[in-house]
């Protein structure tokens, strides 16, 4: 094939692993077999507990879209350390993501996703990452890290619109994943899910207004009962019109009942 | 009591009481059961749709049967993340087979492939209970079942998953006619197999908290794969 402009030709398969091998994503330049952590005479040291953590994430599908909410708190053990943090974010016009678990791991994965989005935009071909692809990608990344016993300690809720249909899925630190119409993580699984489930009308999806109110109610209950929750939260909404993260929302608080309680003073 | 020695520095490391300490385990049991029955000209495989860990249910509509070809279906339960890894790698290996050999894989070829893939991870196994059902080259039903490290056995009926130990004796009695002095053992028809499989799941959901919500039954014949759903207990 002489006469072909070699200056423009690119290897068909570049920057990738050898055929039959695996990517070592988040592993930097190390090969997949080298593993993680500083090596010493006693073997490798791994960190395997979350340090700064976010609590529950709640996601709901509604007629024509999906919304994901998480409060604004990142805790350091029992310290309410960072109190205005967005744990939900817009990936692109068709995908949103909410995360609980280790916040540093979330920021790391968020940086990688934003890099992917810049790549997408630079291609300038109107093709961008779809929610199911993002969901599957996260599944593989998290599972790959758990296989190395160096998990990304995350509980993620992926949402978006794909082929006109709302999508909502959950991925955890092992890479376990499932899709559903309502998803909650952590305390939300115990407190928010039953509240939302009670309002389901068989054969009809929620309207956006209903979903917004259910999120509001869920975050309120979570604030009252989850010691690692905060009264302020953010909601990411994705519809066919695009995705956006709300202004900070406040839960309704009513402590009047506290004046009736006797025996503590 | 809370003291631990750090081997690196010979320095006591204190675990602060009240501070949560998480120990990472790569495995988790996400529950679910599978029943497969094979007969003349058919095979059926059923799996429930509950995905849980511990006392909490993640979703009530997670299918655990995977259509691999027009004549083969895999049922896989256990550690769900391993099921996902295994089945996506399997899909890749099967597609690769199609491109190299210009034909889809036969049920017994898939059975062998799964065994090899499972044993490949002998020292960090896929923590899953697999049951493969399909039609052989003659069009008759076959069932293959596995242990987590790739041991494979060919049978005509098998129960697997969290209620496997609960259901296998029922199948031994109802389908294998075990420990019964019968002059002849009547063949199990497709309809009979479907009804037994459905009943075993109804019973399993009464006693096994990891089995319930609904059961998806895949009926494999030469005409294709038919799918039926039966509702189970949701508590």
Coordinates of C-alpha atoms in Angstrom, one line a residue, chain A residues 20 22 40 42-43 45 48-51 77 139-140 143 145-151 153 170 172-182 189-190 193 197, chain B residues 6-8 19-28 30 51-53 56-62 79-82 84-86 88-89 92 121 124-126:
Chain A
X20 CA -5.8 -11.7 25.0
X22 CA -6.4 -7.2 29.9
X40 CA 8.4 -4.5 50.9
X42 CA 6.6 -8.3 54.2
X43 CA 4.7 -8.2 50.9
X45 CA 0.4 -3.2 52.1
X48 CA -9.0 -1.8 52.5
X49 CA -11.2 0.5 54.4
X50 CA -13.0 3.6 53.4
X51 CA -11.7 6.9 55.0
X77 CA -15.6 8.4 60.6
X139 CA -18.7 -2.8 36.6
X140 CA -15.5 -4.0 35.0
X143 CA -14.5 -5.9 39.6
X145 CA -9.9 -3.8 41.4
X146 CA -11.6 -6.2 43.8
X147 CA -9.8 -9.0 42.0
X148 CA -6.5 -7.3 43.1
X149 CA -7.8 -7.0 46.7
X150 CA -7.5 -3.3 46.3
X151 CA -11.2 -2.3 45.9
X153 CA -14.8 1.4 48.0
X170 CA -26.4 0.1 40.7
X172 CA -20.9 -1.8 44.2
X173 CA -17.3 -2.2 45.3
X174 CA -17.1 -5.8 44.0
X175 CA -18.5 -5.0 40.6
X176 CA -21.9 -6.5 41.4
X177 CA -24.5 -4.7 39.4
X178 CA -28.2 -4.7 38.7
X179 CA -30.9 -2.5 37.1
X180 CA -34.2 -1.5 38.7
X181 CA -36.8 1.2 38.6
X182 CA -35.9 2.4 42.1
X189 CA -32.1 0.7 51.2
X190 CA -33.9 0.3 54.6
X193 CA -37.0 2.1 49.4
X197 CA -42.3 1.5 46.9
Chain B
X6 CA 2.5 -3.7 63.0
X7 CA 5.0 -6.0 61.6
X8 CA 6.8 -3.3 59.7
X19 CA -14.3 3.5 64.9
X20 CA -15.8 1.3 62.3
X21 CA -13.4 -1.2 60.9
X22 CA -14.2 -2.9 57.6
X23 CA -12.6 -6.1 56.4
X24 CA -12.8 -6.5 52.7
X25 CA -14.0 -9.8 51.5
X26 CA -14.0 -10.3 47.7
X27 CA -16.9 -12.7 47.9
X28 CA -20.6 -12.2 48.8
X30 CA -26.3 -13.0 46.5
X51 CA -31.0 -10.8 44.1
X52 CA -30.0 -10.3 47.8
X53 CA -27.3 -10.1 50.3
X56 CA -31.7 -7.2 52.2
X57 CA -33.1 -7.7 48.8
X58 CA -31.4 -5.7 46.0
X59 CA -33.9 -6.4 43.3
X60 CA -36.8 -8.7 42.7
X61 CA -36.4 -9.0 38.9
X62 CA -32.9 -10.2 38.2
X79 CA -21.5 -14.3 44.0
X80 CA -23.3 -12.2 41.5
X81 CA -20.2 -10.2 40.4
X82 CA -18.5 -13.5 39.6
X84 CA -21.4 -11.4 35.6
X85 CA -17.6 -11.7 35.0
X86 CA -18.0 -15.4 34.0
X88 CA -19.4 -11.9 29.9
X89 CA -16.1 -13.7 29.4
X92 CA -16.5 -13.4 24.4
X121 CA -9.4 -19.6 38.3
X124 CA -9.3 -17.5 43.2
X125 CA -12.4 -19.2 42.1
X126 CA -15.6 -17.9 40.6

